[in-house]
Structure formats: structure tokens, C-alpha cells
Amino acid sequence: MAATFKPVTLGNLISKDLSQAYILPIFPLPADGQYDKELFINNEQYKVYDYPPPDPIYNSCQFAWKVSCAAGHEFVVLVDHLPYRELKEHWKQWLPVFPSASFKSISEGLADDTPLVTVAALESVPANKYSVHPDIIYELNRKSTILKIGVPCPKHMTPENVSFPCVVKVDMAWGGRGNILARNQRQFSNALDMVRKQAGWKGDLLIQEYLDNIIKVHDCYFYLFKSGEVFWLGVYLGQFDFSDGKFEWLCGLSDFEEECERKNYVYDKFIVPIAKFLHEKGYFGALSCEIVENEKGMFLVDLNVRISGGTSHFLVFPYMAHLGFTKSSYFANKKFQGSTPEIIHKANLINKSTDKGRIVIFILNNSVNNNNLPECNVTLGIYGRSFDDVNELALKLSSS
């Protein structure tokens, strides 16, 4: 059954526009980070808000692993640290229709004229090495770019006319950094003080109305070709913890059987104008956007003009649906007790013992908890015949 299925890989999509390329899924690193590649520190032209400092291992190699399981074999992935052997074996076992990615060191990839498909603008990489000019990549990933697209978005304010509650957003940030909820003037002043003085951010800020009474959060993923044509990847409904003023992302729920309906719900109003805007700016490649819905309507709140964490999740999903697993939950940086080999081994045992679904681990990294016991931050997709099955598999993996 699996052998008859031909997946769409990231390489398949890129090959529509580029005959040769390297995939470089590396984020900029903070100047005070511990990674030895000064090449990836943005100090001037393409500064990024990095407070609190990100894990340098995630930025420098593990995000690349997340991309690799569905990258295909058309283009080489550049990374200095190869995925764990157990992780590659896990992908081979549970994603047998996906060709194994090929890897080169970053220094090798930067030594020739092959263009790069990147997730960010990197100051030290020559502009002629990019498949899309780094100025375009940087500008389109600014939060303020959303205001220029012409789709509904939260009300924009200035420090002089601010009303509460509001959200302070750093113009160039990712990974959940630089978004601060302020419910009153004191919190607003503290937010500005933290961003400017404590974090040292001298770039632009956005101040937007806080959207409350949220009904749904639509996280949409697609690929934009040079022609302006859109290849739809999928949409999940983001699940959040809104208690006590939080806005904490928990997971994303996808339903393959409802995909067409969910796509149509947002497509004409948001995806078409976003694609048109980005195409006119000269961008092509993967991207994702976040649309919040409440009783007042739907509003574009985030736009990630790059390969994102969920890209592999949605490239894998059609194969899982082909196997009968049409419901899915996508988790990012979820903590599990145990070491890397232990978590992978446990996921493999669960997969072997059930026909209710599959656990696919995209990345994981070792750490320790407060009791100095091993734990892992894991990004994974859990696919099942029902959401009850998905929840059951998640509980099995998290149980001690």
C-alpha cells in the first residue's frame, strides 16, 4: 500500500522554480551565543530580536532536522551536525515513501555558486548566493509588512494614542519572542522598558489591539511558486491556553477530511491577497500565516515568509491520510521525560503496537529537568483515525 503512494516533498516544490539549489535552514544566532559560526550572527543590516537568547543548537542545526524528513533528495540540505542516527532510522521506518535527504557541510555549500533556499537573511552570506534576495526576505518577515497587504488585521496604534489591552510586537522576531501583552499603562511602560533597555532592541515596534474572545486560530501553510501559483499544504486550528492572561500555544489540530472546507474558509479573503502581495515583491517559496477569528471577524496576525515548523507536518500528512490516519495534532517543543534514544525507542514501540495511528518525531534535543533527570524538547506530529486515538497516543508517549 505504501509503495503506491508518491509524496510531495519540499524538493519537489523547489524544483518547479530552481534547477539547482542548497537548502540552508539556519536562523540567525545571537551575538553572545555559543555557536562557533560567526557567519550566522546578524549585528547590523539584518538584526533580529533574540531576547531571551534562543538555543544555539536549535538555530544552528535542529531546525534543519525538522525540515529534513520531508526534504526529499532533489536538493542537498546544508547542516554541520547530522540528525541523530536513531532519528534518521525512525524516519526511514515510519516514512518509507519519503526519500532520505542528502547532507553537506555548510562550508561546502557556501564554497560554490549554487543558490541557497534559506529561512532568514544572514548578513555574512553574499546576496548573490540567495535564491530570493536577502533584503526581500528580511523585509517581508517584518511584522509591519502585514499592515501593507490590505487584508483585515488588528488595529494599529501609536504610543500617543494607545488603548488597553494592547500587544507590543517587536518588528523582527520569531519563535514567540517580542510579543508582550499590556493591560494598562504600567504594563505598557514596563514592556517598552524591557524591550528597549533590558533587551537592547533599537529597531521598530508595533502596538496593536489585543484580540479577545477568540473563536478559532487558523494556521495556514502553502508554497508560492515564481509564477504566483499557490500550492496548498494545509491548515491546523491552533490550540491555546488563554487562562490568566496567557497566550500560550499548545498544539495544532488538523483534519484531512475537512481540509477543503477549512481552506475555502480563508482562501479568497486572505491567501489570495497575501500570495499576490508576496509575488509582486519577488518572493517564492514556503510560507505560513496565522489568522485569528473572533466575534468581530477574522484578522491576519502573523506571517512567516519561509519554511516553518509545520511545513514537514503537512508534507507528511497526505501519506498518513493514505494509511487511514486522517486526524492529527502537531506539537512543538513539548517536554517528555527521558533521553533522546529513549523517546525515539518509545515512539517506535507505540507505533508497532497499534493500528490506531503513528507518532512521527521531527526533532528532539536532550536537556535535564529541575530534578536533574533527562528530558527532551520534542517537535512531533501524531496522526490517528480519530482525535481520541491521537490523544491516546500522546498520553502513551508522555506517560512514564
PDB file of C-alpha atoms in Angstrom, residues 31-181:
ATOM      1  CA  ALA A  31      25.878  37.809  19.086  1.00  0.00           C
ATOM      2  CA  ASP A  32      26.541  36.443  22.572  1.00  0.00           C
ATOM      3  CA  GLY A  33      25.651  32.877  21.603  1.00  0.00           C
ATOM      4  CA  GLN A  34      27.895  29.854  21.978  1.00  0.00           C
ATOM      5  CA  TYR A  35      27.846  28.551  18.411  1.00  0.00           C
ATOM      6  CA  ASP A  36      31.167  28.735  16.589  1.00  0.00           C
ATOM      7  CA  LYS A  37      29.764  30.015  13.280  1.00  0.00           C
ATOM      8  CA  GLU A  38      30.183  33.780  13.416  1.00  0.00           C
ATOM      9  CA  LEU A  39      28.842  33.660   9.875  1.00  0.00           C
ATOM     10  CA  PHE A  40      25.324  33.460  11.267  1.00  0.00           C
ATOM     11  CA  ILE A  41      25.443  36.407  13.657  1.00  0.00           C
ATOM     12  CA  ASN A  42      23.463  39.414  12.418  1.00  0.00           C
ATOM     13  CA  ASN A  43      24.894  42.520  14.066  1.00  0.00           C
ATOM     14  CA  GLU A  44      23.896  45.314  11.701  1.00  0.00           C
ATOM     15  CA  GLN A  45      21.881  45.037   8.497  1.00  0.00           C
ATOM     16  CA  TYR A  46      19.536  42.164   9.393  1.00  0.00           C
ATOM     17  CA  LYS A  47      19.234  42.414  13.150  1.00  0.00           C
ATOM     18  CA  VAL A  48      16.758  40.075  14.816  1.00  0.00           C
ATOM     19  CA  TYR A  49      15.257  40.349  18.286  1.00  0.00           C
ATOM     20  CA  ASP A  50      16.756  37.438  20.203  1.00  0.00           C
ATOM     21  CA  TYR A  51      15.714  38.020  23.812  1.00  0.00           C
ATOM     22  CA  PRO A  52      15.706  35.724  25.644  1.00  0.00           C
ATOM     23  CA  PRO A  53      18.539  34.164  23.617  1.00  0.00           C
ATOM     24  CA  PRO A  54      17.431  31.122  21.611  1.00  0.00           C
ATOM     25  CA  ASP A  55      19.045  27.738  21.990  1.00  0.00           C
ATOM     26  CA  PRO A  56      22.018  27.973  19.582  1.00  0.00           C
ATOM     27  CA  ILE A  57      21.779  24.263  18.820  1.00  0.00           C
ATOM     28  CA  TYR A  58      18.194  24.668  17.638  1.00  0.00           C
ATOM     29  CA  ASN A  59      19.009  27.645  15.441  1.00  0.00           C
ATOM     30  CA  SER A  60      22.175  26.150  14.003  1.00  0.00           C
ATOM     31  CA  CYS A  61      21.157  22.572  13.289  1.00  0.00           C
ATOM     32  CA  GLN A  62      17.978  21.185  14.815  1.00  0.00           C
ATOM     33  CA  PHE A  63      15.576  23.291  12.782  1.00  0.00           C
ATOM     34  CA  ALA A  64      17.296  21.795   9.743  1.00  0.00           C
ATOM     35  CA  TRP A  65      16.457  18.326  11.047  1.00  0.00           C
ATOM     36  CA  LYS A  66      12.801  19.304  11.234  1.00  0.00           C
ATOM     37  CA  VAL A  67      12.927  20.133   7.533  1.00  0.00           C
ATOM     38  CA  SER A  68      14.956  17.071   6.540  1.00  0.00           C
ATOM     39  CA  CYS A  69      12.457  14.240   6.990  1.00  0.00           C
ATOM     40  CA  ALA A  70      10.320  15.581   4.113  1.00  0.00           C
ATOM     41  CA  ALA A  71      13.005  17.452   2.159  1.00  0.00           C
ATOM     42  CA  GLY A  72      13.334  14.740  -0.486  1.00  0.00           C
ATOM     43  CA  HIS A  73      16.535  14.013  -2.410  1.00  0.00           C
ATOM     44  CA  GLU A  74      16.353  16.669  -5.138  1.00  0.00           C
ATOM     45  CA  PHE A  75      18.416  19.208  -3.195  1.00  0.00           C
ATOM     46  CA  VAL A  76      21.116  18.867  -0.553  1.00  0.00           C
ATOM     47  CA  VAL A  77      20.441  20.163   2.971  1.00  0.00           C
ATOM     48  CA  LEU A  78      23.327  22.146   4.478  1.00  0.00           C
ATOM     49  CA  VAL A  79      23.965  21.435   8.152  1.00  0.00           C
ATOM     50  CA  ASP A  80      27.102  20.976  10.223  1.00  0.00           C
ATOM     51  CA  HIS A  81      25.538  18.479  12.616  1.00  0.00           C
ATOM     52  CA  LEU A  82      23.753  15.474  11.111  1.00  0.00           C
ATOM     53  CA  PRO A  83      20.490  14.246  12.651  1.00  0.00           C
ATOM     54  CA  TYR A  84      20.848  11.563  15.285  1.00  0.00           C
ATOM     55  CA  ARG A  85      21.198   8.078  13.839  1.00  0.00           C
ATOM     56  CA  GLU A  86      18.132   6.933  15.789  1.00  0.00           C
ATOM     57  CA  LEU A  87      16.112   9.828  14.360  1.00  0.00           C
ATOM     58  CA  LYS A  88      17.060   9.025  10.752  1.00  0.00           C
ATOM     59  CA  GLU A  89      16.157   5.379  11.348  1.00  0.00           C
ATOM     60  CA  HIS A  90      12.833   6.497  12.826  1.00  0.00           C
ATOM     61  CA  TRP A  91      12.036   8.491   9.668  1.00  0.00           C
ATOM     62  CA  LYS A  92      13.064   5.618   7.413  1.00  0.00           C
ATOM     63  CA  GLN A  93      10.831   3.191   9.309  1.00  0.00           C
ATOM     64  CA  TRP A  94       7.679   5.300   9.562  1.00  0.00           C
ATOM     65  CA  LEU A  95       8.034   7.468   6.439  1.00  0.00           C
ATOM     66  CA  PRO A  96       9.282   4.815   3.976  1.00  0.00           C
ATOM     67  CA  VAL A  97       7.917   6.589   0.882  1.00  0.00           C
ATOM     68  CA  PHE A  98       9.986   9.721   1.575  1.00  0.00           C
ATOM     69  CA  PRO A  99      13.491   9.596   0.046  1.00  0.00           C
ATOM     70  CA  SER A 100      16.273  10.176   2.560  1.00  0.00           C
ATOM     71  CA  ALA A 101      17.715  13.667   2.431  1.00  0.00           C
ATOM     72  CA  SER A 102      21.315  14.259   1.403  1.00  0.00           C
ATOM     73  CA  PHE A 103      23.548  16.477   3.515  1.00  0.00           C
ATOM     74  CA  LYS A 104      26.638  18.623   3.071  1.00  0.00           C
ATOM     75  CA  SER A 105      28.551  20.781   5.498  1.00  0.00           C
ATOM     76  CA  ILE A 106      27.673  24.447   5.443  1.00  0.00           C
ATOM     77  CA  SER A 107      31.196  25.453   4.453  1.00  0.00           C
ATOM     78  CA  GLU A 108      30.996  23.153   1.418  1.00  0.00           C
ATOM     79  CA  GLY A 109      27.670  24.633   0.397  1.00  0.00           C
ATOM     80  CA  LEU A 110      28.920  28.202   0.652  1.00  0.00           C
ATOM     81  CA  ALA A 111      32.034  27.490  -1.411  1.00  0.00           C
ATOM     82  CA  ASP A 112      30.350  27.243  -4.814  1.00  0.00           C
ATOM     83  CA  ASP A 113      27.801  29.208  -6.861  1.00  0.00           C
ATOM     84  CA  THR A 114      24.745  27.064  -6.097  1.00  0.00           C
ATOM     85  CA  PRO A 115      21.912  29.312  -4.819  1.00  0.00           C
ATOM     86  CA  LEU A 116      20.521  28.936  -1.312  1.00  0.00           C
ATOM     87  CA  VAL A 117      16.951  28.418  -0.191  1.00  0.00           C
ATOM     88  CA  THR A 118      17.075  29.941   3.295  1.00  0.00           C
ATOM     89  CA  VAL A 119      14.730  30.666   6.181  1.00  0.00           C
ATOM     90  CA  ALA A 120      16.295  34.029   7.029  1.00  0.00           C
ATOM     91  CA  ALA A 121      18.578  36.785   5.801  1.00  0.00           C
ATOM     92  CA  LEU A 122      22.146  36.245   7.027  1.00  0.00           C
ATOM     93  CA  GLU A 123      24.471  39.245   6.888  1.00  0.00           C
ATOM     94  CA  SER A 124      27.661  37.377   6.040  1.00  0.00           C
ATOM     95  CA  VAL A 125      26.248  35.328   3.167  1.00  0.00           C
ATOM     96  CA  PRO A 126      26.715  37.176  -0.157  1.00  0.00           C
ATOM     97  CA  ALA A 127      23.440  38.360  -1.665  1.00  0.00           C
ATOM     98  CA  ASN A 128      24.171  36.574  -4.951  1.00  0.00           C
ATOM     99  CA  LYS A 129      24.047  33.231  -3.123  1.00  0.00           C
ATOM    100  CA  TYR A 130      20.347  33.586  -2.266  1.00  0.00           C
ATOM    101  CA  SER A 131      17.515  32.305  -4.439  1.00  0.00           C
ATOM    102  CA  VAL A 132      15.499  35.265  -3.131  1.00  0.00           C
ATOM    103  CA  HIS A 133      17.414  38.453  -2.307  1.00  0.00           C
ATOM    104  CA  PRO A 134      18.060  38.757   1.458  1.00  0.00           C
ATOM    105  CA  ASP A 135      16.655  42.312   1.519  1.00  0.00           C
ATOM    106  CA  ILE A 136      13.333  40.885   0.325  1.00  0.00           C
ATOM    107  CA  ILE A 137      13.422  38.028   2.838  1.00  0.00           C
ATOM    108  CA  TYR A 138      14.129  40.403   5.718  1.00  0.00           C
ATOM    109  CA  GLU A 139      11.564  42.999   4.728  1.00  0.00           C
ATOM    110  CA  LEU A 140       8.752  40.508   4.171  1.00  0.00           C
ATOM    111  CA  ASN A 141       9.323  38.897   7.573  1.00  0.00           C
ATOM    112  CA  ARG A 142       8.840  42.172   9.419  1.00  0.00           C
ATOM    113  CA  LYS A 143       5.631  42.225  11.463  1.00  0.00           C
ATOM    114  CA  SER A 144       4.854  45.631   9.956  1.00  0.00           C
ATOM    115  CA  THR A 145       4.637  44.048   6.493  1.00  0.00           C
ATOM    116  CA  ILE A 146       1.224  42.669   7.459  1.00  0.00           C
ATOM    117  CA  LEU A 147      -0.139  46.225   7.516  1.00  0.00           C
ATOM    118  CA  LYS A 148       0.748  46.670   3.827  1.00  0.00           C
ATOM    119  CA  ILE A 149      -1.039  43.632   2.400  1.00  0.00           C
ATOM    120  CA  GLY A 150      -4.554  45.057   2.520  1.00  0.00           C
ATOM    121  CA  VAL A 151      -6.270  42.281   4.475  1.00  0.00           C
ATOM    122  CA  PRO A 152      -8.015  42.690   7.848  1.00  0.00           C
ATOM    123  CA  CYS A 153      -5.525  42.900  10.699  1.00  0.00           C
ATOM    124  CA  PRO A 154      -5.648  44.162  14.307  1.00  0.00           C
ATOM    125  CA  LYS A 155      -5.981  47.902  14.826  1.00  0.00           C
ATOM    126  CA  HIS A 156      -2.600  49.620  14.805  1.00  0.00           C
ATOM    127  CA  MET A 157      -1.797  52.242  17.444  1.00  0.00           C
ATOM    128  CA  THR A 158       0.989  54.628  18.372  1.00  0.00           C
ATOM    129  CA  PRO A 159       2.410  55.255  21.873  1.00  0.00           C
ATOM    130  CA  GLU A 160       0.495  58.538  21.921  1.00  0.00           C
ATOM    131  CA  ASN A 161      -2.949  57.025  21.197  1.00  0.00           C
ATOM    132  CA  VAL A 162      -2.600  53.617  22.809  1.00  0.00           C
ATOM    133  CA  SER A 163      -5.640  51.947  24.374  1.00  0.00           C
ATOM    134  CA  PHE A 164      -5.725  48.847  26.536  1.00  0.00           C
ATOM    135  CA  PRO A 165      -5.371  45.952  26.422  1.00  0.00           C
ATOM    136  CA  CYS A 166      -2.793  46.033  23.621  1.00  0.00           C
ATOM    137  CA  VAL A 167       0.041  43.895  22.302  1.00  0.00           C
ATOM    138  CA  VAL A 168       3.558  45.254  21.861  1.00  0.00           C
ATOM    139  CA  LYS A 169       5.324  43.495  18.986  1.00  0.00           C
ATOM    140  CA  VAL A 170       8.970  43.710  18.012  1.00  0.00           C
ATOM    141  CA  ASP A 171       9.051  44.249  14.260  1.00  0.00           C
ATOM    142  CA  MET A 172      11.582  41.486  13.540  1.00  0.00           C
ATOM    143  CA  ALA A 173      11.266  38.473  15.816  1.00  0.00           C
ATOM    144  CA  TRP A 174      10.221  34.837  15.739  1.00  0.00           C
ATOM    145  CA  GLY A 175       9.812  31.838  17.990  1.00  0.00           C
ATOM    146  CA  GLY A 176       7.253  33.666  20.148  1.00  0.00           C
ATOM    147  CA  ARG A 177       9.742  36.340  21.219  1.00  0.00           C
ATOM    148  CA  GLY A 178       8.922  40.013  21.291  1.00  0.00           C
ATOM    149  CA  ASN A 179       5.134  39.742  21.771  1.00  0.00           C
ATOM    150  CA  ILE A 180       4.065  41.328  25.056  1.00  0.00           C
ATOM    151  CA  LEU A 181       0.523  41.812  26.339  1.00  0.00           C
TER     152      LEU A 181
END
